[in-house]
XYZ file of C-alpha atoms in Angstrom:
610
model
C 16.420 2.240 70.950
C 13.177 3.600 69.459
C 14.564 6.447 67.988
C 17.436 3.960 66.163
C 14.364 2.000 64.707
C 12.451 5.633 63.119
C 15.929 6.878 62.056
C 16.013 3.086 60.169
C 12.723 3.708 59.031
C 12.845 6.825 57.809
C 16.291 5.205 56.008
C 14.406 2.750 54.304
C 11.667 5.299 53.351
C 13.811 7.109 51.126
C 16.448 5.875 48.875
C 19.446 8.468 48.218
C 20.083 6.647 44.711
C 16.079 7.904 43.206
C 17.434 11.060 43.215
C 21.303 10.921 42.532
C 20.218 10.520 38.155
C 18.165 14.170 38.399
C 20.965 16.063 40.269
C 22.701 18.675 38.122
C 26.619 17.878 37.607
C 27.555 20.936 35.947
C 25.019 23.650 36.417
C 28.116 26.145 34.089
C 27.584 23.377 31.109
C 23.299 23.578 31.508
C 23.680 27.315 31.058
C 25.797 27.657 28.277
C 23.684 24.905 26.534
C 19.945 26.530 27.989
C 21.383 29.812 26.312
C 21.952 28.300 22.743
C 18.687 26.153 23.333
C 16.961 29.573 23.739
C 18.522 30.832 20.669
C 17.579 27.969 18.608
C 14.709 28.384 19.964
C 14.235 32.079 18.527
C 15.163 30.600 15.434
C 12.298 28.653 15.291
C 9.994 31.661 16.078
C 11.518 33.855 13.534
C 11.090 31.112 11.120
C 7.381 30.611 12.013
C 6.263 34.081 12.421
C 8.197 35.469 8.980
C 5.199 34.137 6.412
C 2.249 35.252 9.137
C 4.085 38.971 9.068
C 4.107 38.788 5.441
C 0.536 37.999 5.523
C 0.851 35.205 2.687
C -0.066 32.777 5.170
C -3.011 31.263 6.953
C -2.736 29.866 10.221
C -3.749 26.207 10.445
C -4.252 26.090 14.517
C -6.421 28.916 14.960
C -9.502 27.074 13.216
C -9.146 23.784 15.150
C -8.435 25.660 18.376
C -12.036 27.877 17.771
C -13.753 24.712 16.756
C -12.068 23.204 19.788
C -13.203 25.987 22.295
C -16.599 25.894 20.835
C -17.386 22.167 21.229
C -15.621 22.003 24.799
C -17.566 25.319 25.606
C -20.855 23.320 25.448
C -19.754 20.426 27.353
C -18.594 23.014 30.385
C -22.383 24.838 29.979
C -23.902 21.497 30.843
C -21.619 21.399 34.219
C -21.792 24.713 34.902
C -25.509 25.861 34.391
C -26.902 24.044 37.513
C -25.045 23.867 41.003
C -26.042 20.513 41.510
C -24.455 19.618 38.456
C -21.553 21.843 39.342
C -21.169 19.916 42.724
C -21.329 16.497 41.164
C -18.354 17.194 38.649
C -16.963 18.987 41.795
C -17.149 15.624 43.516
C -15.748 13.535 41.044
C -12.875 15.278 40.857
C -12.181 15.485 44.451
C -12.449 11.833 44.884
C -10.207 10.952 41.991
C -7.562 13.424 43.690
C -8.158 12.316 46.797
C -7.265 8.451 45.716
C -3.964 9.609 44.579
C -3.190 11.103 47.407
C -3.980 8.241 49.938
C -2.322 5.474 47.561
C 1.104 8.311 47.618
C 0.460 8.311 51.354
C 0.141 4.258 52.088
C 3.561 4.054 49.621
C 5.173 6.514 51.799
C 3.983 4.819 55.247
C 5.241 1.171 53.935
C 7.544 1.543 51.269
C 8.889 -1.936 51.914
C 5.306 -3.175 49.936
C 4.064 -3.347 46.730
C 0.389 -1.626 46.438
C -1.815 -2.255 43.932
C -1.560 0.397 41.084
C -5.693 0.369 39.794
C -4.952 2.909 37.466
C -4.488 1.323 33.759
C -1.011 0.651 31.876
C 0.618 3.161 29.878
C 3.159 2.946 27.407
C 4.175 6.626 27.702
C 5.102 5.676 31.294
C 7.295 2.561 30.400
C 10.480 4.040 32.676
C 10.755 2.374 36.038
C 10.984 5.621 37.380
C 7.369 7.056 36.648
C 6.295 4.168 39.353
C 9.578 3.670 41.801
C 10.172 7.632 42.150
C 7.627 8.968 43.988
C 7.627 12.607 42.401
C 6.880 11.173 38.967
C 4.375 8.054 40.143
C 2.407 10.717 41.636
C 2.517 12.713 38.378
C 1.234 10.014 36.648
C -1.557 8.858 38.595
C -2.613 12.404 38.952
C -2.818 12.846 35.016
C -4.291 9.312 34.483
C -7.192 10.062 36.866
C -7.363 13.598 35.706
C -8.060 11.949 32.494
C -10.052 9.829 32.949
C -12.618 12.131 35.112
C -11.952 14.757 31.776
C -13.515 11.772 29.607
C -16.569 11.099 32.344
C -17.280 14.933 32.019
C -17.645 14.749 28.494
C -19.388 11.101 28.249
C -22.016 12.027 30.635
C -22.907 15.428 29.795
C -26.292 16.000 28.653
C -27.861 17.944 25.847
C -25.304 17.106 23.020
C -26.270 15.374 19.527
C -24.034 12.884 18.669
C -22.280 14.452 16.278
C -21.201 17.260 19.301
C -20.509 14.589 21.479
C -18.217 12.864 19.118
C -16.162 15.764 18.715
C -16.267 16.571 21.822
C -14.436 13.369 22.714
C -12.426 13.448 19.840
C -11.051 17.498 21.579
C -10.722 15.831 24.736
C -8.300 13.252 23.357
C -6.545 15.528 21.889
C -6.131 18.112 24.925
C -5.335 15.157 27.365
C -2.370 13.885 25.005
C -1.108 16.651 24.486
C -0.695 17.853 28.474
C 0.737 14.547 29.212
C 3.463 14.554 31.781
C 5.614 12.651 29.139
C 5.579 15.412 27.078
C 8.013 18.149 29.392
C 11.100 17.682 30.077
C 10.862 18.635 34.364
C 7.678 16.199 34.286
C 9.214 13.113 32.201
C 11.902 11.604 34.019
C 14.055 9.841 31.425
C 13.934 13.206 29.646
C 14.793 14.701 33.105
C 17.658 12.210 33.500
C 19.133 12.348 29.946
C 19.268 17.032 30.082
C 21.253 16.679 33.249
C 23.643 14.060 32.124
C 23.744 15.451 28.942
C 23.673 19.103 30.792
C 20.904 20.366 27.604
C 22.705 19.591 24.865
C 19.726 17.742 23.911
C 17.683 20.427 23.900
C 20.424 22.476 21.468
C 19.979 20.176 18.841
C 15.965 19.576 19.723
C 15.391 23.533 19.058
C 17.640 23.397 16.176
C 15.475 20.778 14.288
C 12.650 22.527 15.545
C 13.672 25.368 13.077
C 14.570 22.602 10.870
C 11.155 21.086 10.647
C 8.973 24.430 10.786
C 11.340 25.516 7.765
C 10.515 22.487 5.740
C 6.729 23.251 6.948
C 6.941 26.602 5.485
C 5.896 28.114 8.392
C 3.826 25.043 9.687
C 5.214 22.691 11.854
C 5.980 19.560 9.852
C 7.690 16.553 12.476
C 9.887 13.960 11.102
C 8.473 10.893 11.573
C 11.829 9.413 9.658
C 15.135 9.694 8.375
C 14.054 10.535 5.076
C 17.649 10.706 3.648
C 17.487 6.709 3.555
C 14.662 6.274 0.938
C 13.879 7.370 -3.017
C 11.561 6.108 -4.791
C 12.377 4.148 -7.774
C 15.990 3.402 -5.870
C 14.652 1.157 -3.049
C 11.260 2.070 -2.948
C 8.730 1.088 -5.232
C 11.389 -1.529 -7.052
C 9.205 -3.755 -9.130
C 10.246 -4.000 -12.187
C 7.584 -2.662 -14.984
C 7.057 -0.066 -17.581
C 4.497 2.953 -17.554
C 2.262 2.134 -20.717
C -0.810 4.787 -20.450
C -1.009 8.035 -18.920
C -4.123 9.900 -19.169
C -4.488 13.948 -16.941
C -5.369 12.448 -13.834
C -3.206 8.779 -14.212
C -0.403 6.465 -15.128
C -0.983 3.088 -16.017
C 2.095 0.694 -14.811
C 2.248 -3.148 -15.937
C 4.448 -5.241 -13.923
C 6.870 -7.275 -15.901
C 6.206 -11.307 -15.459
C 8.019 -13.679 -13.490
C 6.754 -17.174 -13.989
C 6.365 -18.511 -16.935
C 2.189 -18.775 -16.996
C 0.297 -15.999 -15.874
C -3.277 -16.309 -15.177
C -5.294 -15.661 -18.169
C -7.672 -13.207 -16.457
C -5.240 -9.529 -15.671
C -5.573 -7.826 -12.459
C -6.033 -4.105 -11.883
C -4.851 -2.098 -8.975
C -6.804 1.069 -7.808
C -4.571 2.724 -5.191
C -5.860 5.436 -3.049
C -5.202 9.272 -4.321
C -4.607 10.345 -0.889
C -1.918 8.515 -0.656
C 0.852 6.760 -3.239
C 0.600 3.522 -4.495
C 3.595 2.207 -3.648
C 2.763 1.374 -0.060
C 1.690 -1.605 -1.723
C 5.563 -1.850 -2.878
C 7.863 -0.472 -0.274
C 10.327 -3.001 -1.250
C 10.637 -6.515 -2.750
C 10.382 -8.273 1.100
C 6.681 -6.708 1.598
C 5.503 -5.890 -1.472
C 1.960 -6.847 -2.069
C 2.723 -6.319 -5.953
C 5.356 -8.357 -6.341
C 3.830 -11.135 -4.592
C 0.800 -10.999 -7.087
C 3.257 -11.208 -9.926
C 5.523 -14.448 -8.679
C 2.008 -15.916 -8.109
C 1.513 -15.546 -11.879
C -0.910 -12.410 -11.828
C -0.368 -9.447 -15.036
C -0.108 -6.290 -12.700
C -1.893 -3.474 -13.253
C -1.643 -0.292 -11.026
C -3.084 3.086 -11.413
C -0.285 5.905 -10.349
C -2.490 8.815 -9.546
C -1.601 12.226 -10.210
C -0.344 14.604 -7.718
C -2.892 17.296 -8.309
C -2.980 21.067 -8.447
C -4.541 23.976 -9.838
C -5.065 22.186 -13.029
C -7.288 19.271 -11.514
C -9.287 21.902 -9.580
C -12.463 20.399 -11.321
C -11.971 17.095 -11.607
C -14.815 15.266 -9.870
C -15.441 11.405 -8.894
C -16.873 10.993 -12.325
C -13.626 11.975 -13.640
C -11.813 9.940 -11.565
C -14.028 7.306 -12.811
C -13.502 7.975 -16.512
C -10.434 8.909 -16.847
C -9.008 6.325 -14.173
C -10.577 3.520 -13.834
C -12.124 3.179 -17.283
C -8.703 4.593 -19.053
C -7.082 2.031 -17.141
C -9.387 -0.786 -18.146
C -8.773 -0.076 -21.619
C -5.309 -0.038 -21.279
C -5.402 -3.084 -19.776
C -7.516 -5.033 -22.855
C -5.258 -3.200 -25.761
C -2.050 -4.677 -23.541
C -3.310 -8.262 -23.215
C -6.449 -8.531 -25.174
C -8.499 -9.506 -21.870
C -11.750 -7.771 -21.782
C -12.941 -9.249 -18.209
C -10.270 -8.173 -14.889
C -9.785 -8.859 -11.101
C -9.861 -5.730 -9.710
C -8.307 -4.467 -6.503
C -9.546 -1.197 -4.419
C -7.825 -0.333 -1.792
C -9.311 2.705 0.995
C -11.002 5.522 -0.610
C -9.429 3.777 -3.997
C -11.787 1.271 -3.264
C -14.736 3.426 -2.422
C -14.296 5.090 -5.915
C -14.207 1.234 -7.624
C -17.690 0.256 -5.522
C -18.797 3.646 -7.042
C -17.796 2.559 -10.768
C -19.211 -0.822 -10.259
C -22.428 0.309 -9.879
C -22.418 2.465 -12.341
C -20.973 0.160 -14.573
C -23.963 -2.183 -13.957
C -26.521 0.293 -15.007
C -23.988 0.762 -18.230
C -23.855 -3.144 -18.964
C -20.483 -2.739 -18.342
C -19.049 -5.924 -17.243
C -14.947 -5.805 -17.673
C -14.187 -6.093 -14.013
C -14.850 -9.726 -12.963
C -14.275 -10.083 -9.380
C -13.242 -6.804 -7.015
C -11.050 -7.254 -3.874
C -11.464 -3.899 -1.489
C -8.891 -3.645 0.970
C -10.309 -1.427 4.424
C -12.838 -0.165 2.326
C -16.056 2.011 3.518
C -19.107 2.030 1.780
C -21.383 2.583 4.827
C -20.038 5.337 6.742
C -22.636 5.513 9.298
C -19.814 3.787 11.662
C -16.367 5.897 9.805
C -14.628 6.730 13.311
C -12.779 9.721 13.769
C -12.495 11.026 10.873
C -16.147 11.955 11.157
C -15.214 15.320 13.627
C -13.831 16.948 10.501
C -17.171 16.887 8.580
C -19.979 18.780 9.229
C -21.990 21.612 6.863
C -20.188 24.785 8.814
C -16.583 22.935 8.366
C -17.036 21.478 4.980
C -18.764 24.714 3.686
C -14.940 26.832 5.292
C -13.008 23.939 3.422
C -14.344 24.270 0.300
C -14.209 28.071 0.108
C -10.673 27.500 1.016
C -10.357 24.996 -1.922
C -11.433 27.610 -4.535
C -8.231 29.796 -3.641
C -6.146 27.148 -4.924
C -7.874 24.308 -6.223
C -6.957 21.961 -4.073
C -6.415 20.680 -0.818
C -2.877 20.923 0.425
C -1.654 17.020 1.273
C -0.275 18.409 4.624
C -3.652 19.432 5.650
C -4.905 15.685 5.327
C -1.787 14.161 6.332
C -1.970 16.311 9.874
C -5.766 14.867 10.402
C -4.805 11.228 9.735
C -1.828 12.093 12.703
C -4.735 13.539 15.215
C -6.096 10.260 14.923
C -3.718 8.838 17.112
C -1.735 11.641 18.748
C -0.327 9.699 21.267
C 1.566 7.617 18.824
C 2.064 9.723 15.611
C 2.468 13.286 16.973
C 3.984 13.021 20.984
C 6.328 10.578 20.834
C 8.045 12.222 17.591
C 7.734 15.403 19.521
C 9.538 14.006 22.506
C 12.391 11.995 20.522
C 12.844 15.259 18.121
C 12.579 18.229 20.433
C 13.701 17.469 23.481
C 15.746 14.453 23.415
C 17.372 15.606 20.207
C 17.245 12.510 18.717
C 16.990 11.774 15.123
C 13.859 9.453 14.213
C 15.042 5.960 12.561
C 14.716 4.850 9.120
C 11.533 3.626 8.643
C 9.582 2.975 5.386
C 6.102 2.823 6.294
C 6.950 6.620 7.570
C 8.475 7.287 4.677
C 5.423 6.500 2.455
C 3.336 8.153 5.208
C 5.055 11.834 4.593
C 5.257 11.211 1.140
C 1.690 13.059 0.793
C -0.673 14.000 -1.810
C -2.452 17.040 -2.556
C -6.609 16.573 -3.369
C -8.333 18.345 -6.100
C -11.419 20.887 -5.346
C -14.374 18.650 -6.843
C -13.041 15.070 -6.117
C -12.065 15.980 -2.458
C -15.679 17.581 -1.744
C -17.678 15.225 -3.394
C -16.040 12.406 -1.289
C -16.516 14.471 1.608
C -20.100 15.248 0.838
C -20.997 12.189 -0.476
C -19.570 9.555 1.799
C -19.156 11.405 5.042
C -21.724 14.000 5.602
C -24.568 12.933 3.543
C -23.472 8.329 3.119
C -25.472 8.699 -0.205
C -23.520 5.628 -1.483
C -24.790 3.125 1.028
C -28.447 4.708 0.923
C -28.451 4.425 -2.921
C -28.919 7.884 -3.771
C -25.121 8.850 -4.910
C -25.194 10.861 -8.295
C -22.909 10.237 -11.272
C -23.063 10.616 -14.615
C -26.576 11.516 -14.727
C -27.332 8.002 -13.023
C -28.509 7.338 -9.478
C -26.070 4.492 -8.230
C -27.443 1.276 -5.906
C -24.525 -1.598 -4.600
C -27.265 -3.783 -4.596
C -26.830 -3.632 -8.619
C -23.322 -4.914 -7.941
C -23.918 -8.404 -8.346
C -19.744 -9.908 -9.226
C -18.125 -11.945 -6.033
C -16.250 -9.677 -3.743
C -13.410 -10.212 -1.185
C -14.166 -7.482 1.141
C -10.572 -7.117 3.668
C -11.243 -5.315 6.899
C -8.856 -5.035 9.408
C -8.938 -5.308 13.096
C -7.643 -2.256 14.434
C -8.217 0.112 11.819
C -8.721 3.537 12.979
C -9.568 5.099 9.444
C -11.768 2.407 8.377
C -13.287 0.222 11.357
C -13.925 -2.968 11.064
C -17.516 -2.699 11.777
C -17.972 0.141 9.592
C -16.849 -2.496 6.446
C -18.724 -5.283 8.010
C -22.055 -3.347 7.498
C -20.686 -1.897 4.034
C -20.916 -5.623 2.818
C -24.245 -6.321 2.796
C -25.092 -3.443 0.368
C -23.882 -5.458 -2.550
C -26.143 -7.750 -4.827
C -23.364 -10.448 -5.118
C -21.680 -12.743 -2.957
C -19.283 -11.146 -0.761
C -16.660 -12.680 1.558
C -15.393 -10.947 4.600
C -12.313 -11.296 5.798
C -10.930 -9.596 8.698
C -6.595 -9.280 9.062
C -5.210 -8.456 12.532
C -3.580 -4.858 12.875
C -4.536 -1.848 11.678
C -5.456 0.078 7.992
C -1.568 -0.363 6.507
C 0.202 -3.483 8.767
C -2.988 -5.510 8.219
C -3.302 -5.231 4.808
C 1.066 -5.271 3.790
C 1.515 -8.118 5.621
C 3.803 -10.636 3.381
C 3.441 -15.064 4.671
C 6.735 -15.200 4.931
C 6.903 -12.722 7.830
C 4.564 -15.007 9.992
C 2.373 -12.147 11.579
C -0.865 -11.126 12.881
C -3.746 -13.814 11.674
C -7.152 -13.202 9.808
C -10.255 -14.661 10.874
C -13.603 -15.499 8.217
C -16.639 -16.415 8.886
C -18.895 -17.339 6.022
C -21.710 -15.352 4.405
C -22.454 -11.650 6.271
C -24.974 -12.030 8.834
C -25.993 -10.628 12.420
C -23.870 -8.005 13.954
C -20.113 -7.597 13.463
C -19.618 -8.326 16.867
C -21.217 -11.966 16.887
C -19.727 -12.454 13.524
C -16.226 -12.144 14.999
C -17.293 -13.895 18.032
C -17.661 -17.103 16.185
C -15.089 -16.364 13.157
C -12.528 -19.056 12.560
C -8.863 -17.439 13.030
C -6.364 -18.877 11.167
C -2.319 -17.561 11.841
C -0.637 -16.107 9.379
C -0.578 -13.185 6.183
C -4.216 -13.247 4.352
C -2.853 -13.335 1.282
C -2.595 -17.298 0.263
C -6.170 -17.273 1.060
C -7.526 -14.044 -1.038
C -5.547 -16.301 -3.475
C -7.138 -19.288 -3.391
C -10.193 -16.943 -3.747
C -9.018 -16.056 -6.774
C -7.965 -19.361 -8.463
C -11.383 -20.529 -7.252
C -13.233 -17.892 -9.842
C -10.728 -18.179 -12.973
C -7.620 -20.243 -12.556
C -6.908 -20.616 -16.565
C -3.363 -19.629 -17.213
C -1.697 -18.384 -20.737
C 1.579 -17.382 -21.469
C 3.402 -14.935 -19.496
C 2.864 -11.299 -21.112
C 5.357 -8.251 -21.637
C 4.281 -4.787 -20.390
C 2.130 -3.255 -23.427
C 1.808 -6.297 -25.485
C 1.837 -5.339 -29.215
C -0.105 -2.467 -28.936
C 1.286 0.064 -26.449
C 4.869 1.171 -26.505
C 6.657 1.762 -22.610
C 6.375 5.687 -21.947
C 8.905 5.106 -19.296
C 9.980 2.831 -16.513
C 7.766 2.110 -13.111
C 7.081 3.139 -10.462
C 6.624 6.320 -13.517
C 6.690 9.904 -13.236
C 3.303 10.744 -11.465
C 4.686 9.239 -8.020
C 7.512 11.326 -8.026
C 5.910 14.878 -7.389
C 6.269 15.930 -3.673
C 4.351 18.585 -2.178
């Protein structure tokens, strides 16, 4: 009778159908397929190794990886210098190993219950099975407590500046993600699960676009984020109708054609970041910002930055300055007459217009009436992760690297941004691509994100100089055009846009920016993060924006006691606008009079890929 009742148990303890998904149907088929996976798979190699053999190419890992070993090196001399030290990380580890353990043990002596899982969610372990199959729940509570003692070491090491310890964080991030259990196909088991049924023909076609992608990389591993067969610009991208009307070396001027009948009398002016295009802010007519402005009676105005190469090499802020921003203000008064304009900066677009407006103060220049800055950073005392990247010895290697060709590659930027959050932009593409063989969906926010830009010698160091290593704008001591630059001399009303989860330009790094100008300054903050909070059309009902009044107190207090309204931001930066200048005139034509259409929008200086 006993016996009967352990033979039940033991029954109830293990459940024949856990396992029946990850056993091999036909191990003939997985052979044949790991062969040509394996060949595919030398493709790739040969494909990556052929420009390093011919010597015309420069590894991009090794440099990170140094940097990497370096930072990680100083966190493990901490640990490792004293034995009580030593014992303590020791100790940490052991316990976090030992909980496993006992919680796989109590789940194996009562399966019939449902413990308490203290570890913290995961969407990289969605699948039932990382929690109801024992092999893989204990895989994943190993790595998440494996983790999260990694992250202890690092926090609580002593004898690191910030800057070290930041990095060092940053590394550990990094390493973590990318030794996730998720991200191999014996440790993951819905990748498990889908090789056996599909006995590796996933992995054929995941090596084969492997080659694919390192080919298009030139040798650098570029991941497809997208089905970029599905989008060209000026097709159904970047639709508005308007004509290019100005075009100076570094920009294209595009006016929007009207669609009401009144426009307001007082133009706006779009300047777009350079490290990206501008037509994020018109990935089609259902969530384009730009075509919003114009059916609420705004004259459009958007700088189309060049794609820059060995020509721009020299071209500097004050360039950027002078023959963007002003070029494009005096396109804008010979096309409707208006010398006073709304101006809109968006990211580093709208660094370089806070830049301009103070300088335009000291010049008595007054054109630009009002400026809106969308996730904008003038303080960068608070600029996230982006921070690791800059410091004297790696700014110093970038910039000898920028004399070679005169600018910075776009992929080079493009592959930071994509470090930022690894676990979403990098793994999971890795994972869908690679070794499910899946092709990525359509998706035009992707799109627009691999659509990148390269950065010219002079502009890309002073930024990087200027803003993140040395925050001379914020501390008034930023240098252009013989002229020392203060925001406090900024004295026009300003909608400053900050958004909630913005990983390139935090919240609170915005918040403090806007108390550096001499003028009135409203802060808004959008839910989401640096792109969803900012294209985010009314008619799409989503995320909400909360304000608060004047700037005052910390950003965390401020937020505490912000109203939050539901709903797209944009009705209300309108009614911020109507509120300053709501005279209207007749609708205008791209050019007016004086300037003849050099060609259709979105123009020509959007269309160079790299």
């Amino acid at each position: 009778m006993d016996r009967t009742r352990e033979e039940a148990e033991a029954g109830a303890a293990f459940d024949p159908k856990l396992i029946e998904p990850y056993i091999i149907k036909d191990p003939q088929a997985l052979a044949i397929n790991a062969a040509k996976a394996l060949e595919n798979l030398g493709k790739a190699a040969t494909v990556w190794l052929k420009p390093r053999e011919a010597g015309d190419f420069v590894d991009p890992v090794t440099e990170p990886v140094a940097e990497l070993v370096k930072i990680m090196g100083k966190v493990a001399e901490y640990w490792m210098s004293d034995p009580k030290r030593t014992l303590e990380a020791q100790t940490h580890l052991l316990n976090a190993v030992f909980g496993v353990w006992s919680r796989s043990l109590a789940r194996f002596a009562t399966p019939e219950q449902t413990l308490a899982d203290p570890l913290p969610k995961d969407k990289r372990f969605s699948d039932e099975d990382w929690e109801r199959n024992p092999f893989f729940d204990f895989l994943r509570q190993t790595y998440l407590v494996l983790s999260q003692w990694a992250e202890k070491m690092v926090n609580d090491a002593g004898g690191l500046d910030e800057h070290t310890r930041h990095k060092a964080n940053f590394y550990m991030r990094q390493i973590t993600a990318a030794l996730s259990p998720a991200n191999f196909v014996a440790t993951n088991p819905q990748l498990y699960r889908e090789t056996v049924q599909s006995s590796g023909a996933n992995l054929v076609k995941g090596m084969q676009m492997l080659a694919e992608d390192i080919a298009a990389g030139g040798g650098d591993l570029r991941i497809r984020q997208t089905d970029t067969s599905k989008f060209v610009v000026g097709e159904n991208m970047a639709i508005t109708p308007g004509k290019v009307i100005a075009q100076s070396d570094i920009c294209e001027v595009i006016q929007y054609e009207p669609t009401t009948e009144s426009v307001l009398k007082r133009p706006l002016l779009i300047c777009p970041p350079w490290i990206n295009k501008f037509y994020i802010l018109d990935l089609n007519p259902q969530k384009s910002f730009i075509k919003w402005c114009v059916d609420q009676g705004h004259t459009v105005f958007v700088i189309s930055w060049v794609n820059p190469d060995e020509r721009h090499a020299d071209k500097g802020w004050e360039a950027y300055i002078r023959e963007g921003v002003d070029f494009a203000l005096d396109t804008v008064e010979k096309a409707t007459g208006e010398k006073e304009v709304n101006a809109i900066g968006y990211c580093v677009g709208g660094t370089l217009l806070a830049a301009a407006l103070a300088l335009h103060a000291q010049e008595k220049n007054k054109r630009i009436a009002s400026a809106t800055l969308f996730t904008t950073q003038v303080d960068f005392t608070y600029a996230g992760d982006l921070k690791v990247f800059v410091d004297e010895e790696q700014l110093s290697g970038l910039e000898e690297k920028m004399k070679e060709t005169g600018y910075l590659d776009g992929s080079k930027m493009a592959a930071a941004f994509n470090m930022l959050r690894a676990s979403e932009l990098i793994w999971p593409y890795f994972v869908n691509n690679y070794l499910k063989g899946q092709d990525p969906m359509p998706f035009d926010l992707l799109y627009w994100n691999s659509d990148s830009t390269r950065m010219a010698a002079a502009n890309h160091s002073f930024y990087l100089r200027n803003c993140y290593l040395n925050n001379t704008l914020s501390q008034g001591k930023m240098q252009l055009a013989g002229k020392t630059l203060s925001l406090n001399d900024v004295k026009i009303p300003i909608y400053n846009l900050a958004t909630k989860e913005d990983h390139i330009a935090p919240a609170k790094s915005v918040f403090i920016g806007s108390s550096l100008f001499g003028g009135p300054v409203d802060f808004v903050v959008s839910g989401s993060g640096h792109i969803a909070g900012v294209v985010n059309p009314p008619d799409k009902q989503k995320y909400q924006f909360w304000t608060n009044g004047k700037v005052a107190g910390t950003y965390e207090d401020w937020m505490a006691n912000a109203k939050e309204t539901s709903g797209s931001w944009w009705p209300h930066w309108q009614v911020w606008i109507e509120k300053l200048e709501d005279e209207r005139v007749q609708a205008r034509k791209p050019g007016g009079d004086a300037l003849n259409a050099i060609g259709d929008a979105p123009g020509r200086y959007v269309m160079a890929r790299v």
